[in-house]
């Protein structure tokens, strides 16, 4: 006696989930590649002086600090120009000397070194090495608080 049901193959495994898993994985990879996770972490942390503009805060929290903004531009691909008020330099040595003179003026006016905040702002298409040279000039001038701003 032969059983007819023994030869028949029974597939009762439910729907095929492979295409669903493939689509979910593609969406997950897309979101991981296009999303930004912790985008602000790659910037240097700086303690820029608190200003009175904005919401909240009292005037007691405002620190009396001096902000020295250095704008770095690149007129040609192999040269930079750093300007900050009366300071204008195109080499690291000139910028260091002028920052030392500016620091001396601030100290004579009664501003201690820890209250001088240097902010380096790159111009459009400024090479990273020029920003590093300006940063090194500020460190050679013994200015301990140096920060970076976004391109202007």
CSV table of C-alpha atoms in Angstrom, one decimal:
chain,number,residue,atom,x,y,z
A,1,UNK,CA,0.0,0.0,0.0
A,2,UNK,CA,1.3,3.3,-1.0
A,3,UNK,CA,0.7,6.6,0.8
A,4,UNK,CA,-0.2,9.4,-1.5
A,5,UNK,CA,0.6,12.1,1.1
A,6,UNK,CA,4.2,10.9,1.6
A,7,UNK,CA,5.3,12.2,-1.8
A,8,UNK,CA,3.6,15.5,-1.6
A,9,UNK,CA,5.9,18.3,-0.3
A,10,UNK,CA,4.2,20.5,2.2
A,11,UNK,CA,5.4,24.1,2.4
A,12,UNK,CA,3.8,25.8,5.3
A,13,UNK,CA,6.6,28.2,6.2
A,14,UNK,CA,4.6,31.3,5.7
A,15,UNK,CA,5.5,34.3,3.4
A,16,UNK,CA,9.0,34.8,2.1
A,17,UNK,CA,10.7,37.4,4.3
A,18,UNK,CA,13.9,37.7,2.3
A,19,UNK,CA,12.8,40.7,0.1
A,20,UNK,CA,11.5,42.5,3.2
A,21,UNK,CA,14.8,42.1,5.0
A,22,UNK,CA,16.7,43.2,1.9
A,23,UNK,CA,14.6,46.4,1.6
A,24,UNK,CA,14.9,47.2,5.3
A,25,UNK,CA,18.7,46.8,5.1
A,26,UNK,CA,18.9,49.1,2.1
A,27,UNK,CA,16.9,51.7,3.9
A,28,UNK,CA,19.0,51.3,7.1
A,29,UNK,CA,22.3,51.7,5.1
A,30,UNK,CA,20.9,54.8,3.3
A,31,UNK,CA,19.9,56.4,6.6
A,32,UNK,CA,23.3,55.7,8.1
A,33,UNK,CA,25.2,57.2,5.2
A,34,UNK,CA,23.1,60.3,4.8
A,35,UNK,CA,22.4,61.0,8.5
A,36,UNK,CA,24.7,63.0,10.8
A,37,UNK,CA,25.5,61.5,14.1
A,38,UNK,CA,27.2,64.0,16.5
A,39,UNK,CA,28.1,66.5,13.7
A,40,UNK,CA,29.4,69.1,16.2
A,41,UNK,CA,31.9,66.9,17.8
A,42,UNK,CA,34.6,67.5,15.3
A,43,UNK,CA,34.9,71.2,16.1
A,44,UNK,CA,37.3,72.4,18.8
A,45,UNK,CA,35.6,73.4,22.0
A,46,UNK,CA,36.0,77.0,22.9
A,47,UNK,CA,34.7,79.1,25.7
A,48,UNK,CA,33.9,82.3,23.8
A,49,UNK,CA,32.7,85.2,25.9
A,50,UNK,CA,29.1,85.3,26.7
A,51,UNK,CA,27.2,88.2,25.1
A,52,UNK,CA,24.1,90.0,26.2
A,53,UNK,CA,22.3,89.0,23.0
A,54,UNK,CA,19.9,86.1,23.0
A,55,UNK,CA,17.3,84.7,25.2
A,56,UNK,CA,17.7,84.4,29.0
A,57,UNK,CA,20.6,85.0,31.2
A,58,UNK,CA,21.3,88.0,33.4
A,59,UNK,CA,24.0,90.7,33.0
A,60,UNK,CA,25.8,89.2,36.0
A,61,UNK,CA,26.8,86.2,33.9
A,62,UNK,CA,28.5,88.2,31.3
A,63,UNK,CA,32.3,87.9,31.5
A,64,UNK,CA,34.4,90.9,30.8
A,65,UNK,CA,36.6,89.4,28.1
A,66,UNK,CA,38.4,90.7,25.1
A,67,UNK,CA,37.6,89.0,21.8
A,68,UNK,CA,40.3,89.3,19.1
A,69,UNK,CA,38.9,88.2,15.8
A,70,UNK,CA,41.5,87.2,13.2
A,71,UNK,CA,40.1,86.9,9.7
A,72,UNK,CA,42.2,84.7,7.4
A,73,UNK,CA,41.9,85.2,3.6
A,74,UNK,CA,43.8,83.6,0.8
A,75,UNK,CA,44.2,86.0,-2.2
A,76,UNK,CA,46.3,83.3,-4.0
A,77,UNK,CA,46.5,79.6,-3.4
A,78,UNK,CA,50.1,79.9,-1.9
A,79,UNK,CA,49.6,82.9,0.3
A,80,UNK,CA,47.4,84.1,3.2
A,81,UNK,CA,46.5,87.4,4.7
A,82,UNK,CA,45.5,87.6,8.4
A,83,UNK,CA,43.7,90.8,9.6
A,84,UNK,CA,42.4,91.7,13.0
A,85,UNK,CA,41.8,95.4,13.6
A,86,UNK,CA,45.1,97.1,13.1
A,87,UNK,CA,46.9,93.8,12.6
A,88,UNK,CA,47.6,92.7,9.0
A,89,UNK,CA,50.2,90.0,8.3
A,90,UNK,CA,51.0,87.6,5.5
A,91,UNK,CA,53.5,85.5,7.3
A,92,UNK,CA,53.5,83.5,10.6
A,93,UNK,CA,56.4,85.6,11.9
A,94,UNK,CA,54.7,88.9,11.3
A,95,UNK,CA,51.5,87.7,12.8
A,96,UNK,CA,53.3,86.4,15.9
A,97,UNK,CA,55.1,89.7,16.4
A,98,UNK,CA,51.9,91.7,16.0
A,99,UNK,CA,49.9,89.4,18.3
A,100,UNK,CA,52.7,89.8,21.0
A,101,UNK,CA,52.4,93.6,20.6
A,102,UNK,CA,48.6,93.4,20.9
A,103,UNK,CA,48.8,91.1,23.9
A,104,UNK,CA,51.2,93.6,25.6
A,105,UNK,CA,48.7,96.4,25.0
A,106,UNK,CA,45.9,94.4,26.5
A,107,UNK,CA,48.1,93.6,29.5
A,108,UNK,CA,49.0,97.2,30.0
A,109,UNK,CA,45.3,98.1,29.9
A,110,UNK,CA,44.7,95.6,32.8
A,111,UNK,CA,43.4,92.6,30.8
A,112,UNK,CA,45.0,89.4,32.0
A,113,UNK,CA,46.0,86.7,29.5
A,114,UNK,CA,43.1,84.4,30.4
A,115,UNK,CA,40.6,87.0,29.5
A,116,UNK,CA,41.8,87.4,25.9
A,117,UNK,CA,39.9,85.1,23.5
A,118,UNK,CA,41.3,84.7,20.0
A,119,UNK,CA,38.9,83.6,17.3
A,120,UNK,CA,40.3,82.6,13.9
A,121,UNK,CA,37.7,82.9,11.1
A,122,UNK,CA,38.6,81.4,7.7
A,123,UNK,CA,37.6,83.1,4.5
A,124,UNK,CA,36.3,81.2,1.5
A,125,UNK,CA,38.7,78.7,0.0
A,126,UNK,CA,41.4,79.2,2.7
A,127,UNK,CA,43.6,76.2,3.0
A,128,UNK,CA,43.8,74.4,6.3
A,129,UNK,CA,47.6,74.9,6.6
A,130,UNK,CA,47.0,78.7,6.7
A,131,UNK,CA,44.7,78.3,9.7
A,132,UNK,CA,47.2,76.1,11.4
A,133,UNK,CA,49.9,78.7,10.8
A,134,UNK,CA,47.6,81.4,12.4
A,135,UNK,CA,46.9,79.0,15.3
A,136,UNK,CA,50.6,78.4,15.8
A,137,UNK,CA,51.2,82.2,15.7
A,138,UNK,CA,48.7,82.7,18.5
A,139,UNK,CA,50.3,79.9,20.6
A,140,UNK,CA,53.8,81.5,20.1
A,141,UNK,CA,52.3,84.8,21.3
A,142,UNK,CA,51.3,82.8,24.5
A,143,UNK,CA,47.6,83.4,24.0
A,144,UNK,CA,46.1,80.4,25.7
A,145,UNK,CA,42.5,80.7,24.5
A,146,UNK,CA,42.2,80.2,20.8
A,147,UNK,CA,39.1,79.1,19.0
A,148,UNK,CA,37.8,78.7,15.5
A,149,UNK,CA,34.8,80.1,13.7
A,150,UNK,CA,33.0,79.0,10.6
A,151,UNK,CA,33.8,80.4,7.2
A,152,UNK,CA,32.5,83.8,6.5
